CSV table of C-alpha atoms and ligand atoms in Angstrom, one decimal:
chain,number,residue,atom,x,y,z
R,532,MET,CA,0.0,0.0,0.0
R,533,ASN,CA,1.2,3.5,-0.9
R,534,THR,CA,-0.4,5.4,2.0
R,535,PRO,CA,-0.8,9.0,0.8
R,536,THR,CA,0.1,11.8,3.3
R,537,ALA,CA,-2.4,14.1,1.6
R,538,PRO,CA,-6.1,13.8,2.1
R,539,VAL,CA,-7.8,11.2,-0.1
R,540,ALA,CA,-11.1,11.7,-1.8
R,541,LEU,CA,-13.4,9.6,-4.0
R,542,VAL,CA,-15.7,11.3,-6.5
R,543,THR,CA,-18.4,9.1,-8.0
R,544,GLY,CA,-19.5,9.6,-11.6
R,545,ALA,CA,-16.4,11.6,-12.3
R,546,ASN,CA,-15.6,10.8,-15.9
R,547,LYS,CA,-17.3,14.0,-17.1
R,548,GLY,CA,-19.3,17.0,-16.1
R,549,ILE,CA,-19.2,18.3,-12.5
R,550,GLY,CA,-17.5,15.2,-11.2
R,551,LEU,CA,-14.5,15.6,-13.5
R,552,GLY,CA,-14.4,19.3,-12.5
R,553,LEU,CA,-14.3,18.2,-8.9
R,554,VAL,CA,-11.5,15.8,-9.5
R,555,LYS,CA,-9.4,18.5,-11.1
R,556,GLN,CA,-9.9,21.0,-8.3
R,557,LEU,CA,-9.2,18.5,-5.5
R,558,ALA,CA,-6.1,17.1,-7.3
R,559,ASN,CA,-4.9,20.6,-7.9
R,560,ALA,CA,-5.2,21.2,-4.2
R,561,GLY,CA,-2.7,18.5,-3.7
R,562,TRP,CA,-5.1,15.7,-2.8
R,563,THR,CA,-5.1,12.1,-3.9
R,564,VAL,CA,-8.3,11.6,-5.8
R,565,TYR,CA,-10.1,8.4,-6.9
R,566,LEU,CA,-11.9,9.2,-10.1
R,567,GLY,CA,-15.0,7.0,-10.1
R,568,SER,CA,-16.3,5.9,-13.4
R,569,ARG,CA,-18.7,3.1,-14.3
R,570,ASP,CA,-16.8,2.6,-17.5
R,571,ALA,CA,-13.1,2.2,-16.9
R,572,ALA,CA,-12.0,3.3,-20.4
R,573,ARG,CA,-14.0,6.5,-20.0
R,574,GLY,CA,-12.4,7.0,-16.6
R,575,HIS,CA,-8.9,6.7,-18.1
R,576,ALA,CA,-9.7,9.0,-21.0
R,577,ALA,CA,-11.0,11.6,-18.4
R,578,ARG,CA,-7.9,11.3,-16.3
R,579,ASP,CA,-5.7,11.7,-19.5
R,580,SER,CA,-7.6,14.9,-20.2
R,581,LEU,CA,-6.2,16.4,-17.0
R,582,PRO,CA,-2.6,17.7,-16.5
R,583,ALA,CA,0.0,15.1,-15.8
R,584,GLY,CA,1.6,14.9,-12.3
R,585,LEU,CA,-1.6,15.0,-10.3
R,586,ASP,CA,-2.4,12.0,-8.1
R,587,ILE,CA,-5.6,10.8,-9.8
R,588,ARG,CA,-6.5,7.1,-9.6
R,589,VAL,CA,-9.2,5.7,-11.9
R,590,LEU,CA,-11.7,3.6,-10.0
R,591,ALA,CA,-14.2,1.4,-11.9
R,592,LEU,CA,-17.4,2.0,-10.0
R,593,ASP,CA,-21.0,1.6,-11.1
R,594,VAL,CA,-22.9,2.9,-8.1
R,595,THR,CA,-25.8,0.6,-8.8
R,596,ASP,CA,-23.6,-2.6,-9.0
R,597,ALA,CA,-23.0,-4.1,-5.5
R,598,ARG,CA,-20.3,-6.4,-6.8
R,599,ALA,CA,-18.4,-3.6,-8.5
R,600,LEU,CA,-18.7,-1.7,-5.2
R,601,GLN,CA,-16.9,-4.5,-3.2
R,602,ALA,CA,-14.1,-4.5,-5.8
R,603,ALA,CA,-13.8,-0.7,-5.6
R,604,THR,CA,-13.7,-0.8,-1.8
R,605,ASP,CA,-10.9,-3.3,-1.9
R,606,THR,CA,-9.0,-1.2,-4.4
R,607,VAL,CA,-9.1,1.9,-2.2
R,608,GLN,CA,-8.2,-0.2,0.9
R,609,GLN,CA,-5.2,-1.6,-0.9
R,610,GLY,CA,-4.2,1.7,-2.6
R,611,SER,CA,-4.5,4.1,0.3
R,612,GLY,CA,-6.0,2.4,3.3
R,613,LYS,CA,-8.3,5.3,4.0
R,614,LEU,CA,-10.7,7.9,2.6
R,615,ASP,CA,-11.0,11.4,3.9
R,616,VAL,CA,-13.8,12.6,1.7
R,617,LEU,CA,-16.5,10.8,-0.2
R,618,ILE,CA,-18.4,12.8,-2.8
R,619,ASN,CA,-21.6,11.1,-4.0
R,620,ASN,CA,-21.8,12.9,-7.4
R,621,ALA,CA,-23.0,10.3,-9.9
R,622,GLY,CA,-26.5,11.2,-11.0
R,623,ILE,CA,-29.0,10.9,-13.8
R,624,ALA,CA,-32.1,12.7,-15.0
R,625,LEU,CA,-34.3,10.3,-17.1
R,626,ASP,CA,-37.3,12.4,-17.9
R,627,VAL,CA,-39.3,15.4,-16.7
R,628,GLU,CA,-42.7,13.8,-16.3
R,629,PRO,CA,-44.9,15.5,-13.7
R,630,PRO,CA,-46.3,13.5,-10.8
R,631,SER,CA,-49.5,12.6,-12.6
R,632,LYS,CA,-47.6,11.0,-15.4
R,633,ALA,CA,-44.3,9.7,-14.0
R,634,THR,CA,-43.8,6.0,-14.5
R,635,LEU,CA,-42.6,3.6,-11.9
R,636,GLU,CA,-39.9,2.6,-14.3
R,637,SER,CA,-38.5,6.1,-14.4
R,638,LEU,CA,-38.9,6.4,-10.6
R,639,ARG,CA,-37.1,3.1,-9.9
R,640,GLY,CA,-34.4,3.8,-12.4
R,641,THR,CA,-33.7,7.3,-11.1
R,642,PHE,CA,-33.8,6.2,-7.4
R,643,GLU,CA,-31.4,3.3,-8.2
R,644,THR,CA,-28.7,5.8,-9.2
R,645,ASN,CA,-29.5,9.0,-7.3
R,646,VAL,CA,-30.5,7.5,-4.0
R,647,PHE,CA,-29.7,3.8,-3.6
R,648,GLY,CA,-26.3,4.3,-5.2
R,649,PRO,CA,-25.2,6.9,-2.7
R,650,VAL,CA,-26.6,4.9,0.2
R,651,LEU,CA,-24.7,1.7,-1.0
R,652,VAL,CA,-21.5,3.5,-1.7
R,653,THR,CA,-21.5,5.4,1.6
R,654,GLN,CA,-22.2,2.2,3.6
R,655,ALA,CA,-19.4,0.4,1.8
R,656,MET,CA,-16.9,3.2,2.2
R,657,LEU,CA,-17.7,4.0,5.9
R,658,PRO,CA,-14.8,1.8,7.3
R,659,LEU,CA,-12.4,3.6,5.0
R,660,LEU,CA,-13.8,7.0,6.0
R,661,ARG,CA,-13.5,6.0,9.7
R,662,ALA,CA,-9.8,5.3,9.0
R,663,GLY,CA,-9.4,8.8,7.5
R,664,THR,CA,-8.9,12.1,9.3
R,665,LEU,CA,-11.4,14.5,7.8
R,666,LYS,CA,-14.5,12.3,7.8
R,667,ARG,CA,-16.5,14.2,5.2
R,668,ILE,CA,-19.4,13.0,3.1
R,669,VAL,CA,-20.7,15.3,0.4
R,670,ASN,CA,-23.9,14.4,-1.4
R,671,VAL,CA,-24.4,16.3,-4.7
R,672,SER,CA,-28.0,17.2,-4.5
R,673,SER,CA,-30.1,19.9,-6.3
R,674,GLU,CA,-32.3,22.8,-5.3
R,675,LEU,CA,-34.9,20.8,-7.2
R,676,GLY,CA,-34.8,18.4,-4.3
R,677,SER,CA,-35.9,21.1,-1.8
R,678,ALA,CA,-39.5,20.5,-0.8
R,679,THR,CA,-39.5,23.9,0.9
R,680,LEU,CA,-38.6,25.7,-2.3
R,681,HIS,CA,-41.1,23.7,-4.3
R,682,GLY,CA,-43.8,25.0,-1.9
R,683,ASP,CA,-42.9,28.6,-2.7
R,684,PRO,CA,-44.8,29.8,-5.8
R,685,ASN,CA,-42.0,32.3,-6.5
R,686,PHE,CA,-39.3,29.6,-6.6
R,687,LYS,CA,-37.4,30.3,-9.8
R,688,TYR,CA,-37.5,26.6,-10.9
R,689,ALA,CA,-41.2,26.1,-9.8
R,690,PHE,CA,-42.0,25.1,-13.4
R,691,VAL,CA,-39.6,22.1,-13.2
R,692,ASN,CA,-41.9,19.5,-11.8
R,693,GLY,CA,-40.5,16.2,-12.8
R,694,LEU,CA,-41.3,13.7,-10.1
R,695,SER,CA,-38.5,11.2,-10.6
R,696,TYR,CA,-35.5,13.6,-10.4
R,697,CYS,CA,-36.9,16.1,-7.9
R,698,SER,CA,-38.0,13.4,-5.4
R,699,SER,CA,-34.8,11.4,-5.8
R,700,LYS,CA,-32.9,14.5,-4.7
R,701,SER,CA,-35.4,15.0,-1.8
R,702,ALA,CA,-34.7,11.4,-0.7
R,703,LEU,CA,-30.9,12.1,-1.0
R,704,ASN,CA,-31.4,15.1,1.2
R,705,ALA,CA,-33.3,13.0,3.8
R,706,PHE,CA,-30.4,10.5,3.7
R,707,THR,CA,-28.0,13.4,4.3
R,708,VAL,CA,-29.8,14.7,7.4
R,709,LEU,CA,-30.4,11.3,9.0
R,710,LEU,CA,-26.8,10.1,8.3
R,711,SER,CA,-25.4,13.4,9.7
R,712,LYS,CA,-27.3,12.7,13.0
R,713,GLU,CA,-26.1,9.1,13.1
R,714,LEU,CA,-22.5,9.9,12.6
R,715,TYR,CA,-22.3,13.2,14.5
R,716,ALA,CA,-20.8,11.6,17.6
R,717,GLU,CA,-18.0,10.2,15.5
R,718,GLY,CA,-17.0,13.6,14.2
R,719,PHE,CA,-18.3,13.2,10.7
R,720,ALA,CA,-19.5,16.1,8.5
R,721,VAL,CA,-22.3,14.9,6.3
R,722,ASN,CA,-23.7,17.6,4.0
R,723,ALA,CA,-25.6,18.1,0.7
R,724,VAL,CA,-24.7,20.7,-1.9
R,725,ASN,CA,-26.5,22.2,-4.8
R,726,PRO,CA,-24.0,22.8,-7.6
R,727,GLY,CA,-26.4,25.1,-9.5
R,728,TYR,CA,-27.8,24.9,-13.0
R,729,THR,CA,-24.7,23.9,-14.9
R,730,ALA,CA,-24.1,23.2,-18.6
R,731,THR,CA,-23.5,19.4,-18.8
R,732,ASP,CA,-24.8,16.4,-20.6
R,733,LEU,CA,-27.4,16.0,-17.8
R,734,ASN,CA,-29.4,18.9,-19.2
R,735,GLY,CA,-28.2,19.0,-22.9
R,736,HIS,CA,-25.8,21.8,-21.8
R,737,SER,CA,-28.7,24.2,-21.2
R,738,GLY,CA,-27.3,25.2,-17.8
R,739,THR,CA,-26.1,28.7,-17.2
R,740,LEU,CA,-23.1,27.9,-15.0
R,741,THR,CA,-19.8,26.4,-16.1
R,742,VAL,CA,-18.6,23.1,-14.8
R,743,GLU,CA,-15.7,25.0,-13.1
R,744,GLN,CA,-18.2,27.2,-11.2
R,745,ALA,CA,-20.3,24.3,-10.1
R,746,ALA,CA,-17.3,22.3,-9.1
R,747,THR,CA,-16.0,25.2,-7.0
R,748,THR,CA,-19.3,25.3,-5.1
R,749,VAL,CA,-19.1,21.5,-4.3
R,750,ALA,CA,-15.3,21.5,-3.7
R,751,ARG,CA,-15.7,24.2,-1.0
R,752,VAL,CA,-17.8,21.8,1.0
R,753,ALA,CA,-15.3,19.0,0.5
R,754,LEU,CA,-12.3,21.2,1.3
R,755,SER,CA,-13.6,23.2,4.2
R,756,GLU,CA,-14.7,22.7,7.8
R,757,LEU,CA,-18.3,23.7,7.6
R,758,GLY,CA,-20.1,21.6,10.2
R,759,THR,CA,-22.6,18.9,9.5
R,760,GLY,CA,-26.2,18.5,8.4
R,761,SER,CA,-26.6,21.4,6.0
R,762,PHE,CA,-27.7,21.9,2.4
R,763,PHE,CA,-25.1,24.3,0.8
R,764,THR,CA,-25.3,26.3,-2.4
R,765,GLU,CA,-23.1,28.9,-3.9
R,766,GLY,CA,-22.8,31.7,-1.3
R,767,GLY,CA,-25.1,30.2,1.3
R,768,ARG,CA,-27.5,27.5,2.4
R,769,LEU,CA,-30.8,26.1,1.1
R,770,PRO,CA,-33.8,24.9,3.1
R,771,TRP,CA,-34.5,21.2,3.0
F,88,NAP,N1,-26.0,19.9,-14.3
F,88,NAP,C1,-26.8,20.5,-13.4
F,88,NAP,O1,-27.4,21.6,-13.8
F,88,NAP,C2,-27.0,20.0,-12.1
F,88,NAP,C3,-27.8,20.7,-11.2
F,88,NAP,C4,-28.0,20.2,-9.9
F,88,NAP,C5,-27.4,19.0,-9.5
F,88,NAP,N2,-26.7,18.3,-10.4
F,88,NAP,C6,-26.1,17.0,-10.0
F,88,NAP,O2,-24.8,17.0,-10.2
F,88,NAP,C7,-24.3,15.6,-10.4
F,88,NAP,C8,-23.4,15.6,-11.6
F,88,NAP,O3,-24.2,15.8,-12.8
F,88,NAP,P1,-23.6,16.5,-14.1
F,88,NAP,O4,-24.5,17.6,-14.4
F,88,NAP,O5,-22.2,16.6,-14.0
F,88,NAP,O6,-24.1,15.3,-15.1
F,88,NAP,P2,-23.3,14.5,-16.3
F,88,NAP,O7,-22.4,15.4,-17.0
F,88,NAP,O8,-24.4,13.8,-17.0
F,88,NAP,O9,-22.4,13.5,-15.4
F,88,NAP,C9,-23.1,12.5,-14.7
F,88,NAP,C10,-22.0,11.5,-14.2
F,88,NAP,O10,-22.7,10.4,-13.5
F,88,NAP,C11,-22.2,9.2,-14.0
F,88,NAP,N3,-23.2,8.1,-13.7
F,88,NAP,C12,-24.4,8.0,-14.1
F,88,NAP,N4,-24.9,6.8,-13.7
F,88,NAP,C13,-23.9,6.2,-13.0
F,88,NAP,C14,-23.8,5.0,-12.3
F,88,NAP,N5,-24.8,4.1,-12.2
F,88,NAP,N6,-22.6,4.7,-11.7
F,88,NAP,C15,-21.6,5.5,-11.8
F,88,NAP,N7,-21.6,6.7,-12.4
F,88,NAP,C16,-22.8,7.0,-13.0
F,88,NAP,C17,-22.1,9.5,-15.5
F,88,NAP,O11,-21.3,8.4,-16.1
F,88,NAP,P3,-21.5,8.0,-17.7
F,88,NAP,O12,-20.6,8.9,-18.5
F,88,NAP,O13,-21.0,6.6,-17.7
F,88,NAP,O14,-22.9,8.1,-18.0
F,88,NAP,C18,-21.3,10.8,-15.4
F,88,NAP,O15,-20.0,10.6,-15.1
F,88,NAP,C19,-25.6,14.8,-10.5
F,88,NAP,O16,-25.8,14.2,-9.2
F,88,NAP,C20,-26.6,15.8,-10.8
F,88,NAP,O17,-27.9,15.4,-10.3
F,88,NAP,C21,-26.5,18.7,-11.7
């Protein structure tokens, strides 16, 4: 094992988009970063797109595949023996069907990646996080997951009413709060963060923020001591 002296982070779904931006920022900060990718070749291509000399390790990880998860955990255990920060970033948006029309297929598929994935990955990585120093878990959520904001008719994204994606991020938020309570006594910081509406494949590049801007918002929560049990956004916090 080559135990890094720098903090060690794992970013899931990091072969493109905000996840890849996060890998770049954390590695530039001198951290050892596992670049999670469900397709190893896409992961290596992503790593090769970043400057040489950074400690970036490609980790094959489909967050919906329990067997891949065990292999990924073993790889991190053997490679660094610890994790300081886990960023549950992998996510999908299958459709925008409103509650009256959303199919169970869409709900199940979305929850599989956006909710059950982070739960499984977090549970599997907990022993490695307990062996780390920083003990931070960052769940990449969305303001579209805020039930409070959806209850406000003036919410700027009130028109976005797709049940599958919005409710998956609400469930991820609930996981964040409950896990932060459970792990509080052990010194963990468990937080959710909204990267903001960002131009990526997820939305056909219609977002108004750059990947770098979104990654900066998420990286702040990974890199800083900000307490536990909050839902962060650029420049502040959001209501659950
Ligand atoms: N873009 C926005 O405006 C926005 C706003 C708020 C929140 N977010 C959240 O930000 C996160 C990143 O999204 P993004 O905009 O960067 O989207 P993106 O460019 O589509 O990237 C999504 C990443 O997740 C990966 N992924 C999907 N399913 C996976 C699985 N089962 N296992 C492992 N990886 C998987 C994708 O891998 P493949 O390349 O293999 O598909 C890809 O690397 C998501 O959680 C999203 O909900 C995005």
